Tab-separated table of C-alpha atoms and ligand atoms in Angstrom:
chain	number	residue	atom	x	y	z
D	1	MET	CA	143.756	91.148	223.817
D	2	THR	CA	142.273	91.255	220.561
D	3	GLY	CA	138.910	91.323	219.334
D	4	ARG	CA	137.794	88.181	216.566
D	5	PHE	CA	135.801	90.188	212.529
D	6	ILE	CA	133.990	87.519	211.363
D	7	VAL	CA	132.877	88.821	207.391
D	8	ILE	CA	130.071	87.146	205.979
D	9	GLU	CA	129.774	86.598	202.538
D	10	GLY	CA	127.492	85.381	199.515
D	11	PRO	CA	124.696	85.663	196.940
D	12	ASP	CA	121.609	87.878	197.852
D	13	GLY	CA	119.074	85.026	199.470
D	14	THR	CA	121.437	82.616	200.765
D	15	GLY	CA	121.131	83.568	204.944
D	16	LYS	CA	122.903	85.873	205.431
D	17	THR	CA	122.173	88.929	208.254
D	18	THR	CA	119.890	86.043	209.461
D	19	GLN	CA	122.255	83.785	210.160
D	20	ALA	CA	123.979	86.723	210.967
D	21	LYS	CA	122.078	87.848	213.849
D	22	ARG	CA	122.217	83.655	214.950
D	23	LEU	CA	125.994	83.654	215.599
D	24	ALA	CA	125.794	86.890	216.833
D	25	ASP	CA	123.102	85.615	219.631
D	26	ALA	CA	125.084	82.335	219.920
D	27	LEU	CA	128.306	84.474	220.971
D	28	ALA	CA	126.977	86.804	223.476
D	29	GLY	CA	124.616	83.964	225.483
D	30	ALA	CA	128.403	81.950	225.362
D	31	GLY	CA	129.784	85.087	227.669
D	32	GLN	CA	131.617	87.117	224.974
D	33	ARG	CA	131.292	90.803	223.733
D	34	VAL	CA	129.720	91.257	220.346
D	35	ILE	CA	128.868	93.893	217.696
D	36	GLN	CA	126.695	92.340	214.781
D	37	VAL	CA	126.922	95.023	211.791
D	38	ARG	CA	126.051	94.826	208.307
D	39	GLU	CA	127.561	96.557	204.532
D	40	PRO	CA	126.457	98.652	203.430
D	41	GLY	CA	126.150	100.504	206.676
D	42	GLY	CA	126.874	99.797	210.332
D	43	CYS	CA	126.820	103.119	211.402
D	44	PRO	CA	124.979	107.085	211.136
D	45	SER	CA	126.779	108.101	208.659
D	46	ALA	CA	127.163	104.536	206.323
D	47	GLU	CA	123.992	103.195	206.728
D	48	ARG	CA	123.094	107.387	204.913
D	49	ILE	CA	125.404	106.782	202.028
D	50	ARG	CA	123.074	103.301	202.270
D	51	VAL	CA	120.033	105.043	201.779
D	52	LEU	CA	121.906	105.890	197.895
D	53	LEU	CA	122.902	102.790	196.928
D	54	VAL	CA	119.830	100.834	197.955
D	55	GLU	CA	116.031	102.999	196.758
D	56	GLY	CA	116.018	104.198	194.143
D	57	GLU	CA	116.147	102.844	190.455
D	58	PRO	CA	119.353	100.909	188.692
D	59	GLY	CA	119.977	103.962	186.669
D	60	ASP	CA	119.956	106.650	189.528
D	61	LEU	CA	124.388	106.011	190.211
D	62	LEU	CA	127.390	106.450	187.878
D	63	ASN	CA	129.032	102.822	187.710
D	64	TRP	CA	132.002	104.780	189.791
D	65	THR	CA	129.952	106.275	192.293
D	66	GLU	CA	128.230	103.187	193.282
D	67	ALA	CA	132.018	101.934	194.020
D	68	LEU	CA	133.127	104.893	195.457
D	69	LEU	CA	129.919	105.301	197.969
D	70	MET	CA	130.530	102.107	198.635
D	71	ASN	CA	134.224	102.472	199.811
D	72	ALA	CA	133.227	105.593	201.428
D	73	ALA	CA	130.661	103.311	203.703
D	74	ARG	CA	133.086	101.099	203.858
D	75	HIS	CA	135.589	103.175	205.499
D	76	GLU	CA	133.451	105.369	208.092
D	77	LEU	CA	132.016	101.199	209.330
D	78	VAL	CA	135.793	100.737	209.167
D	79	GLU	CA	137.524	103.114	210.995
D	80	ARG	CA	134.390	104.752	213.040
D	81	VAL	CA	133.310	100.222	214.156
D	82	ILE	CA	134.702	97.788	213.811
D	83	ARG	CA	138.520	98.420	214.424
D	84	PRO	CA	138.270	100.261	218.142
D	85	ALA	CA	135.565	97.565	218.636
D	86	LEU	CA	138.771	94.472	217.976
D	87	GLU	CA	141.271	96.209	220.038
D	88	ALA	CA	138.467	96.575	222.618
D	89	GLY	CA	138.973	92.904	222.351
D	90	GLN	CA	135.027	92.637	220.350
D	91	TRP	CA	133.560	90.073	218.714
D	92	VAL	CA	133.037	91.748	215.440
D	93	ILE	CA	129.656	89.407	213.209
D	94	CYS	CA	130.343	92.205	209.788
D	95	ASP	CA	127.629	90.785	206.522
D	96	ARG	CA	129.823	91.273	204.109
D	97	TYR	CA	132.457	92.810	203.571
D	98	TYR	CA	135.161	94.197	200.368
D	99	HIS	CA	134.251	91.155	198.502
D	100	SER	CA	130.831	91.687	197.832
D	101	THR	CA	132.663	94.516	196.051
D	102	LEU	CA	134.483	92.462	194.016
D	103	ALA	CA	131.757	90.591	192.832
D	104	TYR	CA	129.163	93.420	192.289
D	105	GLN	CA	130.958	96.198	191.359
D	106	GLY	CA	133.571	94.471	189.927
D	107	GLY	CA	131.860	91.243	188.387
D	108	GLY	CA	128.841	92.934	187.736
D	109	LEU	CA	129.644	96.657	186.077
D	110	GLY	CA	132.697	95.221	184.253
D	111	LEU	CA	134.883	98.043	186.719
D	112	ASP	CA	138.984	97.595	186.745
D	113	GLN	CA	140.053	94.959	189.656
D	114	SER	CA	143.288	96.095	190.330
D	115	LYS	CA	141.682	99.963	190.466
D	116	LEU	CA	138.620	98.068	192.479
D	117	GLU	CA	141.494	97.086	195.165
D	118	ALA	CA	143.293	100.212	195.046
D	119	LEU	CA	140.713	101.423	196.452
D	120	ILE	CA	139.007	98.911	198.874
D	121	GLU	CA	142.853	98.391	200.106
D	122	MET	CA	142.086	102.994	200.966
D	123	ALA	CA	138.677	102.077	202.431
D	124	THR	CA	139.912	99.287	205.203
D	125	GLY	CA	142.944	100.209	205.749
D	126	GLY	CA	144.673	96.172	204.390
D	127	LEU	CA	141.920	95.067	207.289
D	128	GLU	CA	141.292	91.681	207.066
D	129	PRO	CA	139.242	89.095	208.854
D	130	ASP	CA	139.738	86.490	211.253
D	131	LEU	CA	137.933	84.226	209.270
D	132	LEU	CA	135.622	84.867	206.244
D	133	LEU	CA	132.066	82.389	205.796
D	134	ALA	CA	131.191	82.148	202.960
D	135	PHE	CA	127.144	80.632	202.497
D	136	ALA	CA	126.940	78.509	198.893
D	137	LEU	CA	123.284	78.053	197.736
D	138	THR	CA	121.782	76.596	194.519
D	139	PRO	CA	121.943	80.007	192.494
D	140	GLU	CA	117.606	78.527	192.619
D	141	ASP	CA	117.009	78.143	196.332
D	142	ALA	CA	118.087	80.883	196.909
D	143	LEU	CA	116.257	83.230	194.519
D	144	THR	CA	113.417	81.879	196.138
D	145	ARG	CA	114.617	83.030	199.746
D	146	ALA	CA	115.374	86.737	199.118
D	147	ARG	CA	111.927	86.691	197.320
D	148	GLU	CA	110.160	85.845	200.037
D	149	ARG	CA	112.262	89.233	201.657
D	150	ASP	CA	109.907	91.843	201.768
D	151	ASP	CA	111.558	95.322	201.266
D	152	GLU	CA	112.045	99.105	199.545
D	153	GLU	CA	115.965	98.197	198.651
D	154	LYS	CA	115.442	97.065	195.157
D	155	ARG	CA	118.320	98.740	193.401
D	156	PHE	CA	119.951	96.515	193.367
D	157	GLU	CA	117.558	93.424	192.758
D	158	ALA	CA	116.132	94.742	189.879
D	159	ARG	CA	118.913	95.056	187.776
D	160	GLU	CA	118.862	92.692	184.325
D	161	ASP	CA	119.541	88.376	184.560
D	162	SER	CA	122.554	89.261	182.923
D	163	TYR	CA	124.234	91.104	185.442
D	164	HIS	CA	122.770	88.772	188.352
D	165	ALA	CA	125.153	85.573	186.742
D	166	ARG	CA	128.236	88.124	186.388
D	167	VAL	CA	127.554	88.878	189.889
D	168	ARG	CA	127.263	84.783	190.537
D	169	HIS	CA	129.988	83.226	188.661
D	170	ALA	CA	132.608	87.057	190.075
D	171	TYR	CA	131.714	85.605	193.285
D	172	ALA	CA	132.671	82.327	193.326
D	173	ASP	CA	135.613	83.314	192.200
D	174	VAL	CA	137.293	85.942	194.862
D	175	LEU	CA	135.218	83.770	197.387
D	176	ASN	CA	137.566	80.619	195.861
D	177	ALA	CA	141.065	82.854	195.935
D	178	ALA	CA	140.398	84.105	198.958
D	179	ALA	CA	139.807	79.902	200.523
D	180	GLU	CA	143.304	79.080	198.941
D	181	ARG	CA	144.573	82.463	200.887
D	182	GLY	CA	142.775	80.962	204.321
D	183	GLU	CA	140.834	81.612	207.238
D	184	THR	CA	138.310	80.100	204.846
D	185	ALA	CA	135.037	78.455	205.979
D	186	GLU	CA	132.095	77.787	202.801
D	187	ILE	CA	128.761	77.283	205.252
D	188	ASP	CA	126.805	74.937	203.371
D	189	ALA	CA	123.294	77.390	203.782
D	190	SER	CA	121.255	74.592	202.022
D	191	GLY	CA	118.229	73.032	204.844
D	192	SER	CA	116.746	75.054	208.047
D	193	VAL	CA	117.767	77.843	209.826
D	194	GLU	CA	118.572	76.158	211.855
D	195	ASP	CA	120.735	73.772	210.657
D	196	VAL	CA	123.326	76.272	208.425
D	197	ALA	CA	122.837	77.942	212.413
D	198	GLU	CA	124.798	74.173	213.740
D	199	ARG	CA	127.533	74.577	210.951
D	200	VAL	CA	128.432	77.940	210.954
D	201	LYS	CA	128.956	77.610	214.935
D	202	ARG	CA	131.226	74.330	214.075
D	203	ALA	CA	133.255	76.701	212.168
D	204	VAL	CA	133.998	79.159	214.425
D	205	ALA	CA	134.383	77.050	217.045
D	206	LYS	CA	137.427	75.136	214.159
D	207	GLN	CA	138.654	78.061	214.048
D	208	PHE	CA	138.477	80.253	218.032
D	209	GLN	CA	138.696	76.866	220.600
D	210	ASP	CA	138.000	80.186	223.199
D	211	ALA	CA	134.563	80.239	221.118
D	212	PHE	CA	132.221	79.263	223.269
J	301	ATP	N1	117.764	77.900	205.700
J	301	ATP	C1	116.798	78.840	205.596
J	301	ATP	N2	115.944	78.683	205.101
J	301	ATP	C2	114.293	78.947	204.096
J	301	ATP	N3	114.555	80.325	204.879
J	301	ATP	C3	115.574	81.019	205.450
J	301	ATP	C4	116.940	80.775	205.860
J	301	ATP	N4	117.390	81.541	206.358
J	301	ATP	C5	117.330	83.156	205.480
J	301	ATP	N5	115.404	82.300	204.744
J	301	ATP	C6	115.438	83.670	204.599
J	301	ATP	O1	115.278	83.794	203.878
J	301	ATP	C7	114.774	85.197	203.066
J	301	ATP	C8	116.502	86.156	202.537
J	301	ATP	O2	117.227	85.546	203.984
J	301	ATP	P1	118.522	86.695	204.247
J	301	ATP	O3	118.254	87.739	204.502
J	301	ATP	O4	119.186	86.267	205.255
J	301	ATP	O5	119.741	86.432	203.658
J	301	ATP	P2	120.526	87.486	202.471
J	301	ATP	O6	122.138	86.350	201.949
J	301	ATP	O7	120.839	88.250	203.801
J	301	ATP	O8	119.825	88.403	201.846
J	301	ATP	P3	120.621	89.783	200.797
J	301	ATP	O9	121.697	89.077	200.316
J	301	ATP	O10	119.488	89.960	200.017
J	301	ATP	O11	120.039	90.677	202.621
J	301	ATP	C9	114.093	85.561	204.454
J	301	ATP	O12	112.912	85.882	204.439
J	301	ATP	C10	115.028	84.168	205.515
J	301	ATP	O13	113.762	84.067	206.544
J	302	MG	MG1	121.051	90.473	204.047
C-alpha cells in the first residue's frame, strides 16, 4: 500500500499554507492518515536550514548557496519524512516543492535551469507528486494577502519588484509545463477561504475517488 503525495504550489500570498491545513484536516476528518509539511522545512534538520534561508537580508547568501541550501533542506524532508510516510501508506500534503526552486532560484535569481534540475534530482531522488495543486490569483490580490501576514521571514519579500515579476512569470511557465505532464489541477485561489477549500476538495476527490 503506497500513500498519496499532494503538493501545493503558487506565488506568495495565494493561500497555500492556509489551504494545506484545511486539506489535511478534511482528509483526517474522513479517516485518512495524513501528515502536513512545508518547504523549506518540515522536519527538525530542514527547519534549521529554513532559518538561514528566510531570515536576514537578501544579500546574506550567494545565489547558489541559496539553491544548495533549499535542496539540502528538501533532501532531509524527502528522505526522512515524505518517502517513509508514503511507504507507510499515508497521505502527505506538502506546502511548496521543487517547482518553487525553478521559479525563485531559476526565474528570480537567473540560475541555470538544467543545473537546478540536476540538483533537484539529487535532492528528491526523482520523487514526483501524485497531484500538484497550482494556486492562481491576481498579483494584486496575492500582494494584499501577503502584506496582511506579519512575520519575521522577510528575506525573500525584501527583494526588488523586478525579482518578484521574474518569479511570477517563471512560476506560470513551470506550472504550465507541469500541467502538460498531467496530475495537475489549477485552483482558482480567489474568494473566501471556504470557497477555495471547496475547490481544493473537489480537485482531490476527482483525482482520488477514495479520498473523502
Ligand atoms: N481566501 C482567502 N481570503 C482572504 N485571505 C486569505 C485567504 N486565504 C488566506 N488568506 C490570508 O492571506 C494571507 C496569506 O495566506 P497564506 O499564508 O496561506 O498564503 P501562502 O500562499 O502560504 O503565502 P506564502 O507563499 O507567502 O507562504 C494570510 O494572512 C491568510 O490568513
Ligand atoms: Mg505559506
